[in-house]
XYZ file of C-alpha atoms in Angstrom:
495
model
C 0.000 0.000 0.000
C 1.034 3.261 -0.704
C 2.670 5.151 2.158
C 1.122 7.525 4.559
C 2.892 11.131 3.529
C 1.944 14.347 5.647
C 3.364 17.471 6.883
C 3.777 19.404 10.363
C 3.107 22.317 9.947
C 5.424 47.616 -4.115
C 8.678 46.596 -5.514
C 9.605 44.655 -8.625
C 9.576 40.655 -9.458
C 12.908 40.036 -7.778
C 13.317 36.657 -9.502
C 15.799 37.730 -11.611
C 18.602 34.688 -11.870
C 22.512 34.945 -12.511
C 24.003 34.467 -15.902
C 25.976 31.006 -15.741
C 29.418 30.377 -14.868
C 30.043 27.168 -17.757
C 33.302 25.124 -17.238
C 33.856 22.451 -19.796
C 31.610 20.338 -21.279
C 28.379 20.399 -19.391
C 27.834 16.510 -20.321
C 30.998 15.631 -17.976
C 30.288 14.694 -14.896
C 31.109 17.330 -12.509
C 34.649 16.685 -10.625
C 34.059 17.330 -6.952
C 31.182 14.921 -6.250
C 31.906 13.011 -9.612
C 28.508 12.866 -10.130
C 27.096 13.954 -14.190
C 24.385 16.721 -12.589
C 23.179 17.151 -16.255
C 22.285 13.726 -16.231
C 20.547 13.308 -13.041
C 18.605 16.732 -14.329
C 17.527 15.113 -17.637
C 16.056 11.848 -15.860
C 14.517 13.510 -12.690
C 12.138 15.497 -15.141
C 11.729 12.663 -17.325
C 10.082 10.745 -13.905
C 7.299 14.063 -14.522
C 6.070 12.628 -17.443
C 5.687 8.956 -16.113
C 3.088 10.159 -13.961
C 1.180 11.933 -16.366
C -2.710 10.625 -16.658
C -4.715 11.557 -19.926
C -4.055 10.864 -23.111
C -0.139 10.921 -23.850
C 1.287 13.179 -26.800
C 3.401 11.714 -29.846
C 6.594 12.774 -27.833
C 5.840 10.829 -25.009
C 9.661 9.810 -23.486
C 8.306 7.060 -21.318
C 7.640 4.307 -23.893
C 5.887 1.829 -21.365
C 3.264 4.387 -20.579
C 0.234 4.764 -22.184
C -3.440 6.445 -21.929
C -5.193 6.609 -18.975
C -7.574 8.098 -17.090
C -9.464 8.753 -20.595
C -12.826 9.272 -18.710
C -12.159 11.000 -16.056
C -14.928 13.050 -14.840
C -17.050 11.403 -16.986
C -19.382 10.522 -13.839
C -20.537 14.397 -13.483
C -20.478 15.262 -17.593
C -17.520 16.959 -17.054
C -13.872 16.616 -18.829
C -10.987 16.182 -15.817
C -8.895 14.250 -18.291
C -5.205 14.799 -17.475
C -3.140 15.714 -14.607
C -0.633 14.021 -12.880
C -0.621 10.544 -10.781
C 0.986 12.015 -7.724
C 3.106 9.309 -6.509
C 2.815 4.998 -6.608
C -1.023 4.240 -7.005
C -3.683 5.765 -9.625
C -5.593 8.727 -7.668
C -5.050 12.424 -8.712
C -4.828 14.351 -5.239
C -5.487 18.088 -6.072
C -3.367 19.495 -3.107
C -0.009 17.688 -3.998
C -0.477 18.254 -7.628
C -0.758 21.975 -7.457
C 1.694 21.951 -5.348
C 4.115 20.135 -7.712
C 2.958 23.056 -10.777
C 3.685 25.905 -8.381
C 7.186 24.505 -7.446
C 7.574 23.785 -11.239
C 6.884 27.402 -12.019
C 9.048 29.065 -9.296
C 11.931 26.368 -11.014
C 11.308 27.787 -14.282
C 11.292 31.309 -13.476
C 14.317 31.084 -11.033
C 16.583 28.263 -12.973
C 15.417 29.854 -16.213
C 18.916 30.223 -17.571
C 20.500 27.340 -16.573
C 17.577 25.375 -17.748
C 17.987 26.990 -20.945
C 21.245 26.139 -20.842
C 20.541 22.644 -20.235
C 18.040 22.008 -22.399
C 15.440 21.461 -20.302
C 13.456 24.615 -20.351
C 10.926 23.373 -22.720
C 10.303 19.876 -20.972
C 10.097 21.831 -17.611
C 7.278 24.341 -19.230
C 5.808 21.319 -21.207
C 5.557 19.737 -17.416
C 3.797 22.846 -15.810
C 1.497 23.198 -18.390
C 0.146 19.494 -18.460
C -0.339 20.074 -15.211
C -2.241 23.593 -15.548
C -4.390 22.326 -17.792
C -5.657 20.072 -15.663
C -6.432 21.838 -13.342
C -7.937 24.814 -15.624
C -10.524 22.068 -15.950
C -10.839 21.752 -12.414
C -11.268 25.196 -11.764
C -13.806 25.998 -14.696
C -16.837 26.686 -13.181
C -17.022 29.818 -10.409
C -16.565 29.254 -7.101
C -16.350 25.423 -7.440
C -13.276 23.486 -7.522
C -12.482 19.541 -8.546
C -10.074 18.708 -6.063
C -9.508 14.599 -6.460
C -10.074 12.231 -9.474
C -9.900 8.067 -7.780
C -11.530 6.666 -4.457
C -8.200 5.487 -2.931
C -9.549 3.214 -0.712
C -11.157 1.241 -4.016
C -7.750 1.824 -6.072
C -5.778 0.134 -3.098
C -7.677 -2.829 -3.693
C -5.767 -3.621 -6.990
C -2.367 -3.092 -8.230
C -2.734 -2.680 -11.356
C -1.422 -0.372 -13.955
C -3.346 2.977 -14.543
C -3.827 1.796 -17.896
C -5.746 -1.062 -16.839
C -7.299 -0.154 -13.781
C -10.702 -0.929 -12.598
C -11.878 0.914 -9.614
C -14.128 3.559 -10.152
C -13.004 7.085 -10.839
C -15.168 8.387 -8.016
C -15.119 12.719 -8.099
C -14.307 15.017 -5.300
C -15.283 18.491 -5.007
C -15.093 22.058 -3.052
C -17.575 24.376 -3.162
C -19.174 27.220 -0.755
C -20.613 24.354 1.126
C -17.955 22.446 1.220
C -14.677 24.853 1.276
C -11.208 23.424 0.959
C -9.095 26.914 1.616
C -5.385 24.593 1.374
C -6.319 23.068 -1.818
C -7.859 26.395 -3.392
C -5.206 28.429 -2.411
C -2.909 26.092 -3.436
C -4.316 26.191 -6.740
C -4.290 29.884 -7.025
C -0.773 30.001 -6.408
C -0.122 27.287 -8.969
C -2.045 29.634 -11.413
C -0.038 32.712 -10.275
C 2.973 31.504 -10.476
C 2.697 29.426 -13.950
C 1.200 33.238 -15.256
C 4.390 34.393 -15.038
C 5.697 31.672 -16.856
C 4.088 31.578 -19.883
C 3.519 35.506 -20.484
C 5.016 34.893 -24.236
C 1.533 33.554 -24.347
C -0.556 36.138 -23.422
C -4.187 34.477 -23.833
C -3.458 32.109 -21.418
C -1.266 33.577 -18.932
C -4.050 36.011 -18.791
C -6.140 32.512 -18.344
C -4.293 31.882 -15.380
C -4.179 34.895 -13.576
C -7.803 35.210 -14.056
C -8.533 31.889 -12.282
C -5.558 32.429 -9.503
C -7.409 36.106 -8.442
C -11.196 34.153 -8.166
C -9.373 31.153 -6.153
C -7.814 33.307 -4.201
C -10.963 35.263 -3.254
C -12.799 31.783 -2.960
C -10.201 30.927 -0.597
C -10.527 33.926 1.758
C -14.124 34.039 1.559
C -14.932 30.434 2.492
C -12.202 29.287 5.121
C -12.422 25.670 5.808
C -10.046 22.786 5.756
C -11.213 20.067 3.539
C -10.412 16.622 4.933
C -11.700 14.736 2.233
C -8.094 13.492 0.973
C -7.425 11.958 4.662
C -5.642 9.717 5.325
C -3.181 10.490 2.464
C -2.813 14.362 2.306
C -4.505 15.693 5.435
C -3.258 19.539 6.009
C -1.892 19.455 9.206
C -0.459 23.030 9.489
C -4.190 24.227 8.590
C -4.425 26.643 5.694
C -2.807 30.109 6.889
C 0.132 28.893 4.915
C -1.267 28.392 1.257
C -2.989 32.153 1.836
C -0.121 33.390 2.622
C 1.723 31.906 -0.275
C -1.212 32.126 -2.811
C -1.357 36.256 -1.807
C 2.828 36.252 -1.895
C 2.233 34.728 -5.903
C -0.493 36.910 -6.769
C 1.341 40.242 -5.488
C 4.931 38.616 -7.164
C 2.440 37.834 -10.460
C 0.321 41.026 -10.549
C 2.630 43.890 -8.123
C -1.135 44.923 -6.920
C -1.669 46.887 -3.793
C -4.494 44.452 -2.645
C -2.184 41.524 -1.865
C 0.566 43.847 -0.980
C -1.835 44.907 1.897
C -3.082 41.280 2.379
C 0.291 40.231 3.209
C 1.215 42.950 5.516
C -2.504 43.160 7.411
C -4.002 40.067 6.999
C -1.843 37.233 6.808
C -0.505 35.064 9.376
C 2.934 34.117 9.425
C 5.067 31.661 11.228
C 8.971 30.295 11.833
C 9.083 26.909 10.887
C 11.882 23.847 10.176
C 10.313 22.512 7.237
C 9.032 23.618 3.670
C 6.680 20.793 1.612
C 3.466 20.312 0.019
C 1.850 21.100 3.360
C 3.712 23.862 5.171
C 4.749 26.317 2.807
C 5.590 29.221 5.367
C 9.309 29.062 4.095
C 8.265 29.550 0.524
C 6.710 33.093 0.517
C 9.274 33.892 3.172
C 12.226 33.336 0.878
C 10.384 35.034 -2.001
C 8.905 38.000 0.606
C 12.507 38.578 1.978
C 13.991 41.619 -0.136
C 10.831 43.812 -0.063
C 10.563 45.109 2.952
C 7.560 43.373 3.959
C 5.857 42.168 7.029
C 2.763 40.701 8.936
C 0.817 40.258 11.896
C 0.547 44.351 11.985
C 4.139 44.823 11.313
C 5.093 41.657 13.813
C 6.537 39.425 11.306
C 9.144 40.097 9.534
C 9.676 37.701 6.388
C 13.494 38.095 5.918
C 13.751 37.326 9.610
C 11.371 33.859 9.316
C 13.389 33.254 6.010
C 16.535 33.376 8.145
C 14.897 31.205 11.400
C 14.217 28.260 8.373
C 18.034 28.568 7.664
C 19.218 28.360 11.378
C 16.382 25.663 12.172
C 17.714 23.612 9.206
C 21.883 23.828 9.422
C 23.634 21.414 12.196
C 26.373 24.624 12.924
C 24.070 27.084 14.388
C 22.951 27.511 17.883
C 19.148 27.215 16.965
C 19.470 24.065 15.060
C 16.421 22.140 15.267
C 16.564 19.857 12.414
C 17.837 15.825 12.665
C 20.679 15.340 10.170
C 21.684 11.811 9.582
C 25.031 9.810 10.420
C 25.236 10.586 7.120
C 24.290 14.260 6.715
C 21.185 13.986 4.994
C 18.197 15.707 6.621
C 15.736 13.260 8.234
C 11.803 15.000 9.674
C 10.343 11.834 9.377
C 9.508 8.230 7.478
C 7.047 8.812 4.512
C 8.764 10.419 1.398
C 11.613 11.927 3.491
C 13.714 12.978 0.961
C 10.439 15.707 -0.086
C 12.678 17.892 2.724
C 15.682 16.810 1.316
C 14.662 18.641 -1.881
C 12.844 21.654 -0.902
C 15.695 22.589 1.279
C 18.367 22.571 -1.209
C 15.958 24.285 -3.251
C 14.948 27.296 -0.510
C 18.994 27.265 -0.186
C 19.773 28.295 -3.428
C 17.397 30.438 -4.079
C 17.720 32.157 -0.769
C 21.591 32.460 -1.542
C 21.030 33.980 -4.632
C 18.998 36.506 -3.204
C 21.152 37.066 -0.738
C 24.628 37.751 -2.980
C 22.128 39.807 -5.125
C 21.184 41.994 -1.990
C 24.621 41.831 -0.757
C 23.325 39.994 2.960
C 23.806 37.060 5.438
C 21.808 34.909 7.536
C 21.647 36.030 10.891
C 21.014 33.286 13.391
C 21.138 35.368 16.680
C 24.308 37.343 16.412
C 26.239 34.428 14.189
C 26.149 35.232 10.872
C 25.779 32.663 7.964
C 27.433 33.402 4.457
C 25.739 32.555 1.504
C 27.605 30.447 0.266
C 27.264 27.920 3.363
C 23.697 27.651 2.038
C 24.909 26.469 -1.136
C 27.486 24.130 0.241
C 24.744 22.190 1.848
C 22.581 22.353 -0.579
C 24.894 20.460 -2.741
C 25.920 18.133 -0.170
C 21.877 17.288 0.029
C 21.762 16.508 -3.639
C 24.894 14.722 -3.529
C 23.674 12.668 -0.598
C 20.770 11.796 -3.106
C 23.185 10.730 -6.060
C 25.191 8.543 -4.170
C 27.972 10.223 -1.520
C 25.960 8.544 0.938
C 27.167 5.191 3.720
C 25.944 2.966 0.937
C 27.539 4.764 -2.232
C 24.282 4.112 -3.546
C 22.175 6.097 -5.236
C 18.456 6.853 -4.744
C 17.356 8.694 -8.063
C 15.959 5.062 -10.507
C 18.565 4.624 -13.101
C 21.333 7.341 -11.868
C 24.649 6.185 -10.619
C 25.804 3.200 -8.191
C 23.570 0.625 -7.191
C 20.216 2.658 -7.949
C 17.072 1.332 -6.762
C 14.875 -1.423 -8.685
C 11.909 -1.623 -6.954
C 10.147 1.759 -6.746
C 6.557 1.409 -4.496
C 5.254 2.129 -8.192
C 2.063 0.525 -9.974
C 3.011 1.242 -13.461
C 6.659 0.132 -13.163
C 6.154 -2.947 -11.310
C 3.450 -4.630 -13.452
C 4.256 -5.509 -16.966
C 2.417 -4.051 -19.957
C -0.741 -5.106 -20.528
C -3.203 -5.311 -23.517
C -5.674 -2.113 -23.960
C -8.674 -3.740 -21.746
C -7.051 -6.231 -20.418
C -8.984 -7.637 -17.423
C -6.578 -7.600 -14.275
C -7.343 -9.989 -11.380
C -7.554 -7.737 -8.738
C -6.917 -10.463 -5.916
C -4.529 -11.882 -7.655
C -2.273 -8.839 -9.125
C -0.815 -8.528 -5.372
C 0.741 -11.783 -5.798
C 1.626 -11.654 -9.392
C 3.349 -7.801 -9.216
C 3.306 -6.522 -5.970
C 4.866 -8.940 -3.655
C 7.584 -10.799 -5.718
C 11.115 -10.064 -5.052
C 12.529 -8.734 -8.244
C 13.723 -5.665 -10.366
C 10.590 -3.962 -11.647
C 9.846 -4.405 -15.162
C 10.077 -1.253 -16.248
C 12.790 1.252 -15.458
C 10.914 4.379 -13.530
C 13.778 6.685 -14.395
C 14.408 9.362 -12.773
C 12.436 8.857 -9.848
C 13.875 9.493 -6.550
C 12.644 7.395 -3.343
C 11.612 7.919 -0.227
C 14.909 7.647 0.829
C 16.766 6.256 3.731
C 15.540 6.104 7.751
C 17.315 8.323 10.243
C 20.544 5.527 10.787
C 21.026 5.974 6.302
C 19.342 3.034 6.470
C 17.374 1.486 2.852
C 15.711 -1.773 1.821
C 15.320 -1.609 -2.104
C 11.637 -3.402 -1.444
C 8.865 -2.022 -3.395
C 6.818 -3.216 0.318
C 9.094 -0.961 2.211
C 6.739 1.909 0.631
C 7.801 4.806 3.539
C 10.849 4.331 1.735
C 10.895 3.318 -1.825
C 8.099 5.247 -3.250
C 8.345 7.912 -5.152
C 6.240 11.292 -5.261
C 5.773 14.415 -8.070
C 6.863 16.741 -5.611
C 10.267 15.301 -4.755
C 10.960 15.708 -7.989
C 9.516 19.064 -8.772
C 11.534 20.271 -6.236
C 14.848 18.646 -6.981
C 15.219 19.815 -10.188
C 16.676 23.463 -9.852
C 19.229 22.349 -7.714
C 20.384 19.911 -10.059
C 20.126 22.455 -12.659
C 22.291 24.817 -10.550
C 24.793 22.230 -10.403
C 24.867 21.035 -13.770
C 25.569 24.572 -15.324
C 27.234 26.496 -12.470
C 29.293 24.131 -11.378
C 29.490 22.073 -7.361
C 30.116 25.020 -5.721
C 26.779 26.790 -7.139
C 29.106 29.638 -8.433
C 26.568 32.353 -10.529
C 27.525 35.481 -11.771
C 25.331 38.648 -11.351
């Protein structure tokens, strides 16, 4: 069964990103960690477009995938076609998968040049928008939201392919009856965000933004937490978080007064040790940090919560609250760990950019915290990831030393099957679940859940805490790597 994966809790678009510093041939792997960053870039996107549901396009990279999901919706006469699988099984969770388009979108416009310079700047846009429009279908009627596609209680009674699966595709809404504030927040700042994106195209930028400002307003008006995707994605840090970041998005997307003043009056703000699909806190904080901003009436001060996440997260400061492995990997808990892993190297580097840009440190207390110590443990995360790890083993599918074989993943462990082929349910668990062997077909790119807090890892598609793999890991992972790739190990950028 899949694992259980939950959380704890007017000034210009300053997302402007360094020119790169290029040294060599990009394709080389790079020479302090000796790992090929390039590489591990290409494949971690290409995991994206395994989980894609709807019908695939001619340039599909994923050759055992096919269709799915082609009547989705179907049940209330309404097209939800598309969308992303967010991690091992067959349901589309709304919460997670806006989450992974906003973090695509803040990867696009903050990596933009070293994506470019990769390569990957079109796959990374052609991932955000299969993902917006989805949810652009979700979000087409006023004031009503489709926020889950698959009954995963029903789906967890068969493993079976998505392109063979049975269960019902059983439709989950929000409405003003039934409000959802995390998930249409969430949503708005997935439209914000991907605006900015896409504003060679103006039609549907515009498209965007228009649906981010009436989610946004949905969200504020009807303040609720929707529990319906318990047990899997429950909001534990309740939804002051996602308004906060959907408002931060909107003001970044639009520079309009009314979020501006939302921000600084209205929202609520808070220090936390952890950034993910359900605590977002250090998100807007990072992106709030140069302008001058605060909350809570002037109480709050972003650049100093952006700072707390630093000193929470790094073993050498005296407010360190974060476990770091034998090993030196971050560890909050089992369940997708390494979803911290890769938002903090993320926050890292984008916070050190900002911070050369702005000429400033981190101040923990009185001890202040260069810049580039941000980026030297952001690397060190990814590297832990790759393979400079106790085991020398790597935990992205198909990357490196010893990667892993059995991902906690329906598609790649079961074989392909015939269009309409009618799976055994009671049986399948037998046949494709429970047998120890490689999967049949490679997952690349997809990074697990990683080790337990002793570096610790059974390559066992059952051990599903730790070998499955989810969107957001991903989405998150891949402007570090793209840092690393162009700029070099030591995250060197040039302003």
């Amino acid at each position: 069964m899949r694992a259980l994966k939950h959380g704890t809790m007017r000034a210009h678009v300053a997302l402007a990103l360094a020119a790169l510093v290029l040294t060599g041939d990009a394709l080389q792997p790079a020479l302090a960690g000796g790992f090929n960053y390039k590489d591990a870039l290409t494949k971690t996107i290409i995991f994206l477009e395994a989980q894609r549901s709807g019908k695939l396009p001619p340039n599909n990279r994923v050759k055992w995938r096919g269709d799915s999901g082609l009547e989705d919706g179907k049940l209330a006469n309404v097209d939800l076609t598309g969308g992303y699988y967010d991690a091992g099984d067959n349901v589309k969770y709304g919460l997670p998968l806006a989450f992974t388009v906003t973090t695509l979108a803040w990867t696009a416009l903050a990596f933009k040049p070293e994506l470019r310079s990769a390569k990957e700047l079109d796959h990374v846009y052609e991932a955000i928008r299969w993902g917006t429009d989805y949810l652009l279908k979700c979000a087409a009627r006023k004031k009503k939201l489709w926020v889950q596609v698959g009954d995963p209680n029903l789906d967890h009674q068969c493993w079976v392919r998505p392109e063979n699966m049975k269960a019902p595709r059983t439709l989950y809404e929000i409405d003003e009856k039934t409000p959802g504030t995390e998930i249409a927040a969430e949503t708005a700042a997935a439209f914000a965000a991907s605006s900015m994106v896409f504003r060679h195209d103006k039609a549907y930028s515009r498209a965007l933004l228009n649906k981010a400002k009436l989610l946004f307003l949905f969200a504020k008006s009807h303040q609720g937490s929707y529990d319906g995707e318990c047990p899997f994605y429950c909001s534990y840090s309740g939804f002051n978080d996602e308004l906060l970041w959907a408002a931060t998005w909107l003001y970044l997307a639009t520079k309009r007064q009314v979020y501006a003043d939302f921000i600084t009056h209205e929202a609520i703000s808070s220090s936390v040790a952890e950034f993910s699909w359900d605590l977002k806190f250090p998100g807007a904080q990072v992106l709030l940090a140069e302008f001058n901003m605060t909350s809570g009436g002037g109480a709050q001060n972003f650049k100093t919560q952006a700072d707390n996440f630093v000193c929470a997260v790094l073993p050498d400061t005296a407010f360190h609250q974060v476990y770091i492995t034998p090993g030196g990997v971050i560890h909050l808990r089992d369940g997708a760990n390494t979803q911290y892993v890769t938002s903090t190297a993320f926050l890292f580097v984008v916070y050190s950019d900002l911070l050369l840009r702005t000429g400033q440190d981190v101040m923990c207390g009185n001890q202040p915290i260069r810049p580039e110590r941000l980026r030297e443990f952001a690397r060190q995360q990814m590297d832990y990831l790759l393979g400079a790890n106790p085991r020398s083993s790597s935990y992205v599918v198909g990357f490196g030393a010893n990667s892993p074989t059995q991902p906690h993943h329906r598609g790649a462990s079961t074989p392909v099957l015939p269009p309409g082929y009618d799976v055994n349910c009671g049986l399948s668990f037998g046949e494709w679940f429970a047998p120890d062997r490689p999967n049949p077909n490679e997952l690349t790119g997809a990074i697990m859940g990683g080790p337990d807090k002793d570096d610790k890892f059974v390559d066992k598609r059952a051990n599903s805490s730790y070998t499955e793999p989810c969107t957001y890991i991903n989405s998150l992972a891949i402007g570090p790597l793209a840092a690393l790739a162009e700029r070099g190990p030591k995250l060197v950028a040039t302003h």
